[in-house]
Coordinates of C-alpha atoms in Angstrom, one line a residue:
X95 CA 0.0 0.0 0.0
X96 CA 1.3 3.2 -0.9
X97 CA 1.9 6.4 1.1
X98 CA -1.5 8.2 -0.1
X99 CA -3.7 5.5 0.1
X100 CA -2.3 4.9 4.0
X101 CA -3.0 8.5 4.4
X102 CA -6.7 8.0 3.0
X103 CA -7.4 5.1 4.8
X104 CA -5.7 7.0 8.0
X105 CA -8.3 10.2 7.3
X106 CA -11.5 7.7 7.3
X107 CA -10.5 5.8 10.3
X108 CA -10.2 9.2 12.6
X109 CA -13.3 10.2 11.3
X110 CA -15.3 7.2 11.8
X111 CA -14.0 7.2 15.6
X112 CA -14.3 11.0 15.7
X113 CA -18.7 10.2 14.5
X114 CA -18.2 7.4 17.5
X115 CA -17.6 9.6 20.1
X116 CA -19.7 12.2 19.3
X117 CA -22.4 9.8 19.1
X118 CA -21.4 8.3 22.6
X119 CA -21.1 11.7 24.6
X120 CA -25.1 12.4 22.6
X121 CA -26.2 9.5 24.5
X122 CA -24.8 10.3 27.7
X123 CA -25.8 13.5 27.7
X124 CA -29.7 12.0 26.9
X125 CA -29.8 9.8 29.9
X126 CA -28.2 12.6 32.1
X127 CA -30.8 14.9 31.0
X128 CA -33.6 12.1 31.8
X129 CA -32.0 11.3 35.3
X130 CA -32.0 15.2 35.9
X131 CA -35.8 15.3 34.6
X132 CA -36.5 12.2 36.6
X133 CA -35.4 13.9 40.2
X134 CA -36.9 17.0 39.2
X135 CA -40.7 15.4 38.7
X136 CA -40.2 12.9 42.0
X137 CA -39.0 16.2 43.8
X138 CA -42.5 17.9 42.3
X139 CA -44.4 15.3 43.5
X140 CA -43.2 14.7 47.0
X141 CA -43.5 19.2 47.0
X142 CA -47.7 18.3 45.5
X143 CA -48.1 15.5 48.3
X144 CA -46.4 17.2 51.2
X145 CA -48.5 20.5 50.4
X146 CA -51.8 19.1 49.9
X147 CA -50.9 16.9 53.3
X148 CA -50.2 20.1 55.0
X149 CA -53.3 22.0 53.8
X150 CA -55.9 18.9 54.7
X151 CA -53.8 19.0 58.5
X152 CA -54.4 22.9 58.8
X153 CA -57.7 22.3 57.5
X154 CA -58.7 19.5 60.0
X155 CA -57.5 21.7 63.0
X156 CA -58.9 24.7 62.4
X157 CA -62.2 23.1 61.9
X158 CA -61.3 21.2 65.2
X159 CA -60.6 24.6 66.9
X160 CA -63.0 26.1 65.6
X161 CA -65.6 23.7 66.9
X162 CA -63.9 23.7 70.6
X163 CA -63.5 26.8 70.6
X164 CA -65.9 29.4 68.7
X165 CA -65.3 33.0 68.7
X166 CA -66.2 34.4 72.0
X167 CA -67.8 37.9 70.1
X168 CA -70.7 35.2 68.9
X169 CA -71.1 33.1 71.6
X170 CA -71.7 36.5 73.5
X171 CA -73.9 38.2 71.0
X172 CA -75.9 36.0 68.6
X173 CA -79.2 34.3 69.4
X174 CA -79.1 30.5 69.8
X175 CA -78.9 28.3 66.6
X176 CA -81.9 26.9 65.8
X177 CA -82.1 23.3 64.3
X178 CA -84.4 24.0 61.6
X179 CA -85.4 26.5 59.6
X180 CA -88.5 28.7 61.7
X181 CA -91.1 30.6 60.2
X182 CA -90.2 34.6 61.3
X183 CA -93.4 34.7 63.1
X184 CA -92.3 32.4 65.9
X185 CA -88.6 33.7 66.0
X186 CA -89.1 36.7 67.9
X187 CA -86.3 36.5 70.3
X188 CA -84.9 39.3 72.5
X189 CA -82.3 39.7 75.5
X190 CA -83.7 41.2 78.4
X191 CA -82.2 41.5 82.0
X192 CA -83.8 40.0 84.8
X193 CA -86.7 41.8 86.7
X194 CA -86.4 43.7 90.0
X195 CA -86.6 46.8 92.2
X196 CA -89.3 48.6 93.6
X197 CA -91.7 51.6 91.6
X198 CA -94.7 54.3 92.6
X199 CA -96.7 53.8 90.3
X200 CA -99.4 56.4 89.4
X201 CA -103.0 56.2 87.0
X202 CA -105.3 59.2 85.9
X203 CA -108.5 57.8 84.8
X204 CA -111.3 59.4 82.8
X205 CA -112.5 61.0 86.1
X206 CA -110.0 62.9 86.6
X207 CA -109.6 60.4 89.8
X208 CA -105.4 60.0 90.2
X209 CA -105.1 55.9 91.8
X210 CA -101.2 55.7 93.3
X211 CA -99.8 53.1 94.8
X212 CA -96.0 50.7 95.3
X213 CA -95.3 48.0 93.2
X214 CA -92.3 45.1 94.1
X215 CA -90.8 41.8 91.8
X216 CA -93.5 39.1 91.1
X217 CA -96.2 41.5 90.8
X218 CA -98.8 42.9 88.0
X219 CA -99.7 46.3 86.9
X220 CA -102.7 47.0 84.2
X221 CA -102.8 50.2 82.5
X222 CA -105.8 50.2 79.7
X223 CA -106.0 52.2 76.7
X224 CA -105.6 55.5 76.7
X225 CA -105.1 56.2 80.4
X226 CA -102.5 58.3 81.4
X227 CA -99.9 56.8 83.5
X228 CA -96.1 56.9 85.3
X229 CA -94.0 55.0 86.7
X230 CA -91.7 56.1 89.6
X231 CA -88.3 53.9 90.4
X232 CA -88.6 54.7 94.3
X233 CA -86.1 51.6 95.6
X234 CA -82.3 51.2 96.1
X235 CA -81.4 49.7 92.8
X236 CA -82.3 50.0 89.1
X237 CA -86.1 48.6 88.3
X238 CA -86.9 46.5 85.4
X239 CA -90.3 46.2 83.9
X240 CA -91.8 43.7 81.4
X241 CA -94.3 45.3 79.0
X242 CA -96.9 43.8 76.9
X243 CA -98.7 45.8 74.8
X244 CA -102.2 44.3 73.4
X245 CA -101.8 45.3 69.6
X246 CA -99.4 43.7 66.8
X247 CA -98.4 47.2 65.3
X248 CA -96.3 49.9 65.9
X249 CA -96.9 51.3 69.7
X250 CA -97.8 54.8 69.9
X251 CA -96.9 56.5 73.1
X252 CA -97.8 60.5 73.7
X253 CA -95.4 61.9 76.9
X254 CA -96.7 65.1 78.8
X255 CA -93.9 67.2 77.9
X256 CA -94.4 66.0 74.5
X257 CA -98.1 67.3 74.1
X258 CA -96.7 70.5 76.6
X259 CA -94.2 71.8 74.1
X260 CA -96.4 71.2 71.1
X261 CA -99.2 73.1 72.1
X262 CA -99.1 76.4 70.9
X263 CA -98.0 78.9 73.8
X264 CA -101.2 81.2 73.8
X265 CA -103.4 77.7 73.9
X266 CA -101.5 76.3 76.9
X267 CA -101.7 79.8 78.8
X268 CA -105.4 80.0 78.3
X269 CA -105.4 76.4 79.5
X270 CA -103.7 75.9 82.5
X271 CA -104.1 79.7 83.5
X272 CA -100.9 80.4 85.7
X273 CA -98.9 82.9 87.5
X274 CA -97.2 85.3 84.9
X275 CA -99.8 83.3 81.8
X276 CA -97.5 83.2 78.5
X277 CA -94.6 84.7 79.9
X278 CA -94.3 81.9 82.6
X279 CA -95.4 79.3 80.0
X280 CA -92.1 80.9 77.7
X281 CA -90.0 79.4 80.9
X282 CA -90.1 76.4 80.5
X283 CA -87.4 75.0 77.5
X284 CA -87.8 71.8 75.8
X285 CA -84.5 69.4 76.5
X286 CA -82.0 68.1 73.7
X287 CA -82.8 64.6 74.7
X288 CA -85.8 62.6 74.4
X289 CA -87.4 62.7 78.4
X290 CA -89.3 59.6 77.7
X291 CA -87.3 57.8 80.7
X292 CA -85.4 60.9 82.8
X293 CA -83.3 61.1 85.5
X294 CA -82.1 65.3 86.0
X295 CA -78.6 65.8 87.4
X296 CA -80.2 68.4 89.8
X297 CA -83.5 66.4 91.4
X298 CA -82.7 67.1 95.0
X299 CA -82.9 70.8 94.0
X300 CA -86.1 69.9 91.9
X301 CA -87.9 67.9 94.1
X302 CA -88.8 68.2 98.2
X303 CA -91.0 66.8 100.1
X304 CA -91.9 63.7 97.7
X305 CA -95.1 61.8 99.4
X306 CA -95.7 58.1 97.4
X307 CA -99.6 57.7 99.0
X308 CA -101.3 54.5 98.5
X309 CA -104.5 54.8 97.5
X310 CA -108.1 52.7 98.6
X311 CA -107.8 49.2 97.7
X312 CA -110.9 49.8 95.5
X313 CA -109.0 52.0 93.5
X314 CA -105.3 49.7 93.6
X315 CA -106.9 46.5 92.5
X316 CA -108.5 47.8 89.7
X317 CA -104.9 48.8 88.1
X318 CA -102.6 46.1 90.7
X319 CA -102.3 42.8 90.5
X320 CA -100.4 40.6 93.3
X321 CA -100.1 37.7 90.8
X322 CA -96.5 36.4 92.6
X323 CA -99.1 35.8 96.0
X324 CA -102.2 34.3 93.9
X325 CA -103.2 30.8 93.8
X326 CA -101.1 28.0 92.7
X327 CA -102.4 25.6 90.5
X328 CA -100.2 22.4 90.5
X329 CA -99.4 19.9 88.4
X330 CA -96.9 16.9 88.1
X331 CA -94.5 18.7 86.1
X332 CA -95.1 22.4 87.4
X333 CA -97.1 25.0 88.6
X334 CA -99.3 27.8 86.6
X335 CA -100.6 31.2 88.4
X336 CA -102.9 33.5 86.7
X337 CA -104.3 37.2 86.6
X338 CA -106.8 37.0 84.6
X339 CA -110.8 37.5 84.2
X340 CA -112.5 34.6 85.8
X341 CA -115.8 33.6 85.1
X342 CA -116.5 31.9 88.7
X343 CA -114.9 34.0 90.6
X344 CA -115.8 32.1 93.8
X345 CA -112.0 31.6 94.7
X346 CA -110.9 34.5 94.0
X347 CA -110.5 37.3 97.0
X348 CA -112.7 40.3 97.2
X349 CA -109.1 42.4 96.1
X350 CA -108.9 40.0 92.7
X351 CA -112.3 40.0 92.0
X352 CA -112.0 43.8 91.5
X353 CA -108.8 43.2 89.7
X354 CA -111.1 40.6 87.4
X355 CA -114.0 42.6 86.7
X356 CA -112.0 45.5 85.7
X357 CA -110.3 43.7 83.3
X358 CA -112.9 41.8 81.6
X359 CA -114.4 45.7 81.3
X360 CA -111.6 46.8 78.7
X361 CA -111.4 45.3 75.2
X362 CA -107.9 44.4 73.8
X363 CA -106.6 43.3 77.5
X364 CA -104.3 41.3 78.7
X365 CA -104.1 37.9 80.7
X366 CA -101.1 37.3 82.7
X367 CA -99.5 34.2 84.0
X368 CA -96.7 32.4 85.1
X369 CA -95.4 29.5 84.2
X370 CA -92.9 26.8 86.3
X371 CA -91.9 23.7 84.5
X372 CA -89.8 21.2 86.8
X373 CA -86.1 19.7 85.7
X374 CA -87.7 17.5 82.6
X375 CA -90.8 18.0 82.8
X376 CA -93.1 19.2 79.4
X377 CA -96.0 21.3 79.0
X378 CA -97.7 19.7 76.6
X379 CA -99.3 19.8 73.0
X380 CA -101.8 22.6 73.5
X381 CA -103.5 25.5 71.5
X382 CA -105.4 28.6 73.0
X383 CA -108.7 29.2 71.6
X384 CA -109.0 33.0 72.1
X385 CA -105.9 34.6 72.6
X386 CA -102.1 34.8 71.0
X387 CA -99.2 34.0 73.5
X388 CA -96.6 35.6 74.0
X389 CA -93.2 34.4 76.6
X390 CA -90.3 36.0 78.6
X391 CA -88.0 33.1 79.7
X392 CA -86.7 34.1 83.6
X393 CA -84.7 31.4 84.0
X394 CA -83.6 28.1 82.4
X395 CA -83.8 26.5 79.2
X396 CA -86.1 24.8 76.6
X397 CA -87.2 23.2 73.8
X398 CA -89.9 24.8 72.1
X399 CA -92.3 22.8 69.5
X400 CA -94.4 24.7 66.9
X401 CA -97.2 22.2 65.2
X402 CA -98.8 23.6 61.8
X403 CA -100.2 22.2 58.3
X404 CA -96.0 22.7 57.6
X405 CA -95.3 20.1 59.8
X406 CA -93.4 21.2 63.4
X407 CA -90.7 23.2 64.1
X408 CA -88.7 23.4 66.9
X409 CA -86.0 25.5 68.3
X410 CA -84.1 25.9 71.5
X411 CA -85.1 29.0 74.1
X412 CA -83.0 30.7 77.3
X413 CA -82.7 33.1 79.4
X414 CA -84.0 36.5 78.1
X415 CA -85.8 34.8 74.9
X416 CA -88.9 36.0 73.9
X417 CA -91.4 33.5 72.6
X418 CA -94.6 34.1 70.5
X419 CA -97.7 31.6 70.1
X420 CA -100.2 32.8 67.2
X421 CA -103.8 32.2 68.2
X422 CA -104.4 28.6 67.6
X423 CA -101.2 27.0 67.0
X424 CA -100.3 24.1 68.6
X425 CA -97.1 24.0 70.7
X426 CA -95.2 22.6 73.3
X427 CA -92.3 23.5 75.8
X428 CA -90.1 20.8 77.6
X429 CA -87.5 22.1 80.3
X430 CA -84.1 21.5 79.1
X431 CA -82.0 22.5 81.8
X432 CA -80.9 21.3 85.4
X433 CA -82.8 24.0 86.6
X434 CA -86.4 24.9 86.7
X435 CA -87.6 26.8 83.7
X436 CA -89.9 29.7 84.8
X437 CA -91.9 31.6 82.4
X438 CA -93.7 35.2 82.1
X439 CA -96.6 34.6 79.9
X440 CA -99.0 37.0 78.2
X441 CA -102.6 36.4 76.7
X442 CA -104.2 39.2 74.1
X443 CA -107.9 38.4 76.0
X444 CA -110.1 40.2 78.3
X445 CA -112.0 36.7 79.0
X446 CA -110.7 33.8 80.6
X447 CA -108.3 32.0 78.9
X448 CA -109.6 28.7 76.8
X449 CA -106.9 26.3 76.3
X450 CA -107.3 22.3 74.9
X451 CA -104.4 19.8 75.6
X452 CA -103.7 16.8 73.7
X453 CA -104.4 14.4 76.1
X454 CA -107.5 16.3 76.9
X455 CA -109.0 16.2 72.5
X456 CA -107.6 12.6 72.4
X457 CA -109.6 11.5 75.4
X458 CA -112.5 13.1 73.6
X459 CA -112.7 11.5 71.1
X460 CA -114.6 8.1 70.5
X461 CA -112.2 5.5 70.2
X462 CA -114.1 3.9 67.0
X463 CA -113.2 7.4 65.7
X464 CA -109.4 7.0 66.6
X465 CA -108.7 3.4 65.5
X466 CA -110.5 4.6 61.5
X467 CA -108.2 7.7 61.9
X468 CA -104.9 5.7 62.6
X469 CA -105.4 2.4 61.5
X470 CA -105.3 0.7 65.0
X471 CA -107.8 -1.6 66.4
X472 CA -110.3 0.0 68.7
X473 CA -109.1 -1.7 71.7
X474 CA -105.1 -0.5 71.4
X475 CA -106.6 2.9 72.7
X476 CA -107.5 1.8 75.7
X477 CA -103.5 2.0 76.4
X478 CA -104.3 5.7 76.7
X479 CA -104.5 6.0 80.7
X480 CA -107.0 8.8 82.2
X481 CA -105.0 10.3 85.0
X482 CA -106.8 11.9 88.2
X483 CA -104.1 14.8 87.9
X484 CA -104.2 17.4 85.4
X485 CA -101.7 16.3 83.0
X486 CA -101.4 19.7 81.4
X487 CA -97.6 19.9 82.8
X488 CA -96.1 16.0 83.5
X489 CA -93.1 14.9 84.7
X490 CA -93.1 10.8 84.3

């Protein structure tokens, strides 16, 4: 072989080994970009795992904490949950502190004949439409009152100074005819601040020799109810009082028989009541017949049960609620709490107050009636006991 074809065959040889090596450092350069693409997606997916981990953790424990331990602004503001949806009628539910203290209390009736007399916690006072009245707080501490009102819209109250300072100067002059006429009405100056409820900085300058008379008891019971020291009527499960009209009034004392007959004299009054249930105990299914209910819870707890054509709703009740029972509705209230639950109720009637328990309309009715109504046989509702006891409140 000659010099130039050595040379040739030389040239072809590197080249072929040159195209080799190339060709090798390609392929490790390949499978070093796969192992570096490899890493990077295990690395991605241990990142994707970790984070979702992490978020279902944080999730779990504030959902945890949030359950053991809800924010204390709404456990002190918000009104219970209820465990259904209820109708707006039946959730009218207000705070309100408990009642106390001790008020003068003073009524101007139509002639012109001014009853005063001391009220104290537990009892009841009757204003009735359109009669002027105060109320004086006369004790040691501050005095709550609980107010019904017989109508379903907007109250409308008229003060004194009110009607003073918008009658017409000359009017009131002519009117009440005093020392100095309009130049001593043009004294007196109407306040910034509604005097609905007043207390002036300067009263012992104001006021001397304050007398709180008691008037006749003719006069007191008429407006004065002592419905904390009336009659108890007792059942298994609790205890009811009343100040209201009574038909027979044979029981009743010759004070609340006056109280009674005034009453039942005044259309759009009010009944009054309280209402005790015992630690478990359950005033049961009943509907009034002539008046709308409506509650202030003293103290305890409850379970209240609405029964309509929708079916029943039920929500939970405590101390400061307000409950409200249209005219005819069934309901029901079962004490909740380790404590007894007390009750001040309110009845939109004059009369006496006509109320039908379950037990009561079920007993009532022929059996032969109930076993076509519900499928039984006739003799399964002899089961039904008749108890000697009022079963209106029970306690098994």
């Amino acid at each position: 072989m000659d010099n130039s074809a050595f040379e040739m065959h030389e040239g072809t040889r590197q080249h072929v080994s040159f195209v080799g090596k190339m060709n090798t450092i390609s392929r490790m350069e390949e499978k070093r970009q796969r192992s570096l693409m490899s890493v990077f997606l295990v690395c991605l997916l241990a990142c994707t795992i970790t984070t979702a981990v992490g978020v279902l953790i944080l999730s779990l424990v504030y959902i945890n904490n949030t359950q053991l331990h809800p924010e204390p602004e709404l456990q002190a503001t918000t009104i219970p949950i209820l465990q259904k949806a209820v109708d707006p009628k039946f959730r009218f539910l207000n705070h309100l502190p408990k009642s106390k203290g001790t008020a003068w209390i003073g009524v101007v009736d139509d002639g012109h004949v001014v009853t005063t007399y001391n009220v104290t916690a537990g009892q009841v006072i009757f204003f009735p439409k359109n009669t002027l009245h105060w109320i004086k707080n006369v004790g040691n501490e501050d005095c709550f009152f609980l107010l019904f009102f017989s109508t379903h819209d907007e109250l409308q109250t008229l003060d004194v100074d009110d009607v003073f300072f918008s009658t017409p100067e000359d009017i009131a002059s002519r009117s009440l005819k005093p020392e100095g006429g309009i130049n001593f009405i043009r004294t007196f100056h109407e306040q910034k601040e509604d005097q609905g409820v007043n207390l002036p900085h300067n009263l012992a300058e104001l006021v001397t020799n304050a007398s709180y008379t008691q008037s006749p008891d003719n006069l007191v019971w008429r407006y004065f109810y002592d419905l904390k020291g009336s009659k108890e009527y007792r059942f298994p499960g609790g205890i009811i009082q009343l100040a209201q009209y009574w038909k027979n009034g044979s029981e009743l004392s010759k004070n609340e028989k006056i109280f009674s007959t005034f009453l039942n004299q005044h259309q759009n009054a009010l009944a009054l009541s309280t209402l005790r249930i015992y630690n478990n105990g359950l005033r049961q299914p009943h509907f009034h017949f002539n008046a709308n209910e409506m509650g202030y819870v003293i103290s305890g707890c409850a379970k209240v049960g609405i029964i309509n054509t929708q079916g029943t709703t039920e929500f939970d009740i405590h101390v400061g609620d307000v409950i409200f029972f249209p005219i005819g509705n069934q309901h029901y209230i079962k004490s909740a709490c380790d404590e007894d639950l007390l009750f001040i109720l309110a009845f939109s009637t004059g009369d006496q107050l006509q109320t039908l328990d379950m037990d009561d309309y079920l007993q009532a009715t022929a059996d032969h009636i109930l076993a076509q109504l519900f499928f039984k046989k006739q003799s399964e509702f002899k089961k039904i006991p008749k108890f000697k006891e009022d079963q209106a409140i029970n306690l098994p």
